[in-house]
Amino acid sequence: MALATRTDRKPSMARTVWDSSVGKKTVMAVSGLIMLAYLVVHMLGNLKIFFGSAEFNGYAHWLRTLGEPFLHHEWALWIVRVVLVAAVVAHATAAYQLSRRDIRARPTKYVHTRRRASYATRTMRWGGVILGLFIVWHILDLTTGTVHPNGFQSGHPYQNVIDTFSTWYGNVIYLVAMLALGLHIRHGFWSAAQTLGAGSRTRDRALKAIANVLALVLTLGFVSVPVAVMTGVVS
């Protein structure tokens, strides 16, 4: 007689956590904070453009030699890229699945009018889509040079940035994306704090203030670069 095959194997803990709404929200919170930390560093690096081409190009070269001689050339940069890609994929996947789960749980409109959510809350999903499309465009523009105007110059990031923000569409794409980023951070940081248990009745006001400051500083920091190019401050 053939042996019976067991089909009641329990799912792994990782699978159980991922399948739960709390688990997906936790993944979104952690991956979001990883991306937020990167954005702070990235913004500070971008601001080096105000100190001239030598400073900015030197910073870009340093990124490729980071960790040498312990790490091979560009290894540290690729590690950062892999972590960021993993964070973006995890964040987007969890957000999409939570959104679908929310729609399935509420197939009909509410009978009673609900309290209107903030503009940032209501645009989180579309903001995420805008940022996802922007990331693809940004890489094709300033990393691979595929869609870069006026001829991409490898090893000359300063001139590449000038070229991008010398076009009307480059400025429009970047400014719209940065505004979406600010709204995303404003709501996302506070939501992540709640998910990870940092929120409380006494700390909520401070957390919201931090979220607002982070959103404002990062938006202004990133936007300052195309504005500087448009006005001739950086040329």
Coordinates of C-alpha atoms in Angstrom, one line a residue:
M1 CA 0.0 0.0 0.0
A2 CA 1.4 3.4 -0.9
L3 CA 2.4 5.7 1.8
A4 CA 0.0 8.7 2.4
T5 CA 1.4 12.0 1.5
R6 CA 1.2 14.7 4.2
T7 CA -0.4 17.9 3.0
D8 CA -0.9 19.6 6.3
R9 CA 2.6 21.0 6.6
K10 CA 2.5 24.3 8.5
P11 CA 3.8 27.4 6.7
S12 CA 7.0 28.9 7.8
M13 CA 7.0 31.7 10.3
A14 CA 8.3 34.1 7.6
R15 CA 5.4 33.1 5.3
T16 CA 2.9 33.5 8.2
V17 CA 4.2 37.0 9.0
W18 CA 4.2 38.0 5.3
D19 CA 0.6 36.7 4.8
S20 CA -0.7 38.8 7.6
S21 CA -1.7 42.5 7.2
V22 CA 0.5 43.4 10.2
G23 CA 3.4 41.7 8.6
K24 CA 3.0 43.5 5.3
K25 CA 2.7 46.8 7.1
T26 CA 5.9 46.1 9.0
V27 CA 7.7 45.3 5.8
M28 CA 6.4 48.6 4.4
A29 CA 7.6 50.5 7.5
V30 CA 11.1 49.0 7.6
S31 CA 11.7 49.2 3.8
G32 CA 10.3 52.8 3.9
L33 CA 12.8 53.8 6.6
I34 CA 15.7 52.3 4.7
M35 CA 14.7 54.4 1.7
L36 CA 14.3 57.4 3.8
A37 CA 17.8 57.1 5.2
Y38 CA 19.1 56.8 1.7
L39 CA 17.2 59.9 0.6
V40 CA 18.7 62.0 3.4
V41 CA 22.2 60.9 2.3
H42 CA 21.4 61.3 -1.4
M43 CA 20.1 64.9 -0.8
L44 CA 23.2 65.9 1.1
G45 CA 25.3 64.5 -1.8
N46 CA 23.2 66.4 -4.3
L47 CA 23.8 69.7 -2.5
K48 CA 27.5 69.4 -3.3
I49 CA 26.7 70.7 -6.7
F50 CA 26.5 74.2 -5.2
F51 CA 30.3 73.9 -4.5
G52 CA 31.2 73.5 -8.2
S53 CA 31.9 70.8 -10.7
A54 CA 35.2 69.6 -9.1
E55 CA 33.5 69.0 -5.7
F56 CA 30.5 67.3 -7.2
N57 CA 32.4 65.1 -9.6
G58 CA 34.9 64.2 -6.9
Y59 CA 32.0 63.1 -4.6
A60 CA 30.6 60.9 -7.4
H61 CA 34.1 59.3 -7.9
W62 CA 34.4 58.8 -4.1
L63 CA 31.2 56.8 -4.1
R64 CA 32.7 54.3 -6.6
T65 CA 35.9 53.9 -4.5
L66 CA 34.0 53.6 -1.1
G67 CA 35.3 50.7 0.9
E68 CA 38.6 50.2 -1.0
P69 CA 40.9 48.4 -0.6
F70 CA 38.8 46.1 1.5
L71 CA 36.1 46.1 -1.1
H72 CA 36.6 46.0 -4.8
H73 CA 35.9 49.1 -7.0
E74 CA 32.2 49.9 -6.9
W75 CA 31.3 47.0 -4.7
A76 CA 30.0 49.2 -1.9
L77 CA 27.9 51.2 -4.4
W78 CA 26.4 48.0 -5.8
I79 CA 25.6 46.7 -2.3
V80 CA 23.7 49.9 -1.7
R81 CA 21.9 49.5 -5.0
V82 CA 20.9 45.9 -4.2
V83 CA 19.6 46.9 -0.8
L84 CA 17.6 49.8 -2.3
V85 CA 16.1 47.6 -5.0
A86 CA 15.1 45.0 -2.4
A87 CA 13.6 47.8 -0.3
V88 CA 11.7 49.3 -3.2
V89 CA 10.3 45.9 -4.4
A90 CA 9.3 44.8 -0.9
H91 CA 7.7 48.2 -0.2
A92 CA 5.7 48.3 -3.5
T93 CA 4.7 44.6 -3.3
A94 CA 3.4 45.0 0.3
A95 CA 1.6 48.2 -0.6
Y96 CA -0.1 46.7 -3.7
Q97 CA -1.2 43.6 -1.8
L98 CA -2.5 45.6 1.1
S99 CA -4.4 47.8 -1.3
R100 CA -6.0 44.8 -3.0
R101 CA -6.9 43.3 0.3
D102 CA -8.5 46.5 1.4
I103 CA -10.6 46.7 -1.8
R104 CA -11.7 43.0 -1.4
A105 CA -12.7 43.7 2.2
R106 CA -14.9 46.7 1.2
P107 CA -16.4 45.9 -2.2
T108 CA -19.2 48.5 -1.8
K109 CA -19.0 52.2 -1.0
Y110 CA -19.6 53.3 2.6
V111 CA -23.3 54.2 3.3
H112 CA -22.3 56.9 5.7
T113 CA -19.9 59.7 4.8
R114 CA -16.5 59.1 6.4
R115 CA -14.3 61.9 7.7
R116 CA -12.2 63.2 4.9
A117 CA -8.6 62.0 5.0
S118 CA -5.7 64.4 4.5
Y119 CA -4.5 65.1 1.0
A120 CA -1.3 63.1 1.6
T121 CA -3.3 60.1 2.8
R122 CA -5.6 60.2 -0.2
T123 CA -2.7 60.4 -2.7
M124 CA -0.4 57.8 -1.2
R125 CA -1.2 55.2 -3.8
W126 CA -0.9 57.5 -6.8
G127 CA 2.2 59.1 -5.2
G128 CA 3.8 55.7 -5.0
V129 CA 3.1 55.1 -8.7
I130 CA 4.5 58.5 -9.6
L131 CA 7.7 57.8 -7.6
G132 CA 8.1 54.3 -9.1
L133 CA 7.9 55.7 -12.6
F134 CA 10.3 58.5 -11.7
I135 CA 12.9 56.1 -10.3
V136 CA 12.9 54.3 -13.7
W137 CA 13.3 57.6 -15.6
H138 CA 15.9 58.9 -13.2
I139 CA 18.1 55.8 -13.6
L140 CA 17.7 55.9 -17.4
D141 CA 18.6 59.6 -17.4
L142 CA 21.5 60.0 -15.0
T143 CA 22.8 56.4 -14.4
T144 CA 22.7 54.7 -17.8
G145 CA 22.2 57.8 -19.9
T146 CA 19.6 56.0 -22.1
V147 CA 17.2 59.0 -22.2
H148 CA 19.6 61.7 -21.3
P149 CA 19.5 64.9 -23.4
N150 CA 22.6 66.4 -25.2
G151 CA 24.7 63.3 -24.9
F152 CA 25.5 61.5 -21.7
Q153 CA 29.1 62.0 -20.4
S154 CA 30.2 59.1 -18.2
G155 CA 32.3 60.3 -15.3
H156 CA 31.0 63.9 -15.6
P157 CA 27.8 63.9 -13.4
Y158 CA 27.9 67.7 -12.9
Q159 CA 27.5 68.3 -16.6
N160 CA 24.9 65.6 -16.9
V161 CA 22.8 67.2 -14.2
I162 CA 23.1 70.6 -15.9
D163 CA 21.9 69.0 -19.2
T164 CA 18.9 67.3 -17.6
F165 CA 17.7 70.5 -15.8
S166 CA 18.3 72.6 -18.9
T167 CA 15.2 70.9 -20.5
W168 CA 11.6 71.9 -19.6
Y169 CA 10.5 68.3 -19.4
G170 CA 13.4 67.3 -17.1
N171 CA 12.4 70.0 -14.7
V172 CA 8.7 69.2 -14.8
I173 CA 9.3 65.4 -14.2
Y174 CA 11.7 66.1 -11.3
L175 CA 9.6 68.8 -9.6
V176 CA 6.4 66.7 -9.8
A177 CA 8.2 63.7 -8.4
M178 CA 9.7 65.6 -5.6
L179 CA 6.3 67.1 -4.6
A180 CA 4.9 63.5 -4.6
L181 CA 7.9 62.4 -2.5
G182 CA 7.3 65.1 0.1
L183 CA 3.6 64.0 0.5
H184 CA 4.7 60.4 0.6
I185 CA 7.3 61.0 3.4
R186 CA 4.9 63.2 5.4
H187 CA 2.3 60.4 5.7
G188 CA 4.6 57.5 5.4
F189 CA 7.0 58.4 8.3
W190 CA 4.1 58.8 10.7
S191 CA 2.5 55.6 9.5
A192 CA 5.7 53.7 9.9
A193 CA 6.1 55.0 13.5
Q194 CA 2.6 53.7 14.3
T195 CA 3.3 50.3 12.7
L196 CA 6.5 49.8 14.6
G197 CA 5.0 50.8 17.9
A198 CA 6.7 54.2 18.3
G199 CA 3.4 56.1 18.4
S200 CA 1.5 57.0 21.5
R201 CA -0.9 59.7 22.7
T202 CA 2.0 61.7 24.0
R203 CA 4.4 61.2 21.1
D204 CA 2.0 61.5 18.1
R205 CA 2.4 65.3 17.9
A206 CA 6.2 65.1 17.9
L207 CA 6.2 62.3 15.3
K208 CA 3.9 64.3 13.1
A209 CA 6.1 67.4 13.5
I210 CA 9.2 65.3 12.6
A211 CA 7.4 63.9 9.5
N212 CA 6.5 67.4 8.4
V213 CA 10.1 68.7 8.9
L214 CA 11.6 65.7 7.0
A215 CA 9.1 66.1 4.1
L216 CA 9.8 69.8 3.9
V217 CA 13.6 69.6 4.2
L218 CA 13.9 66.8 1.7
T219 CA 11.6 68.4 -0.8
L220 CA 13.3 71.7 -0.6
G221 CA 16.8 70.1 -0.7
F222 CA 16.0 68.1 -3.9
V223 CA 14.1 70.9 -5.6
S224 CA 16.9 73.4 -5.0
V225 CA 19.1 71.7 -7.6
P226 CA 16.8 72.1 -10.7
V227 CA 15.8 75.6 -9.4
A228 CA 19.4 76.6 -9.2
V229 CA 20.1 75.4 -12.7
M230 CA 17.0 77.1 -14.1
T231 CA 18.0 80.4 -12.4
G232 CA 21.7 80.2 -13.4
V233 CA 23.0 79.9 -9.9
V234 CA 24.5 76.6 -11.0
S235 CA 25.8 76.4 -14.5

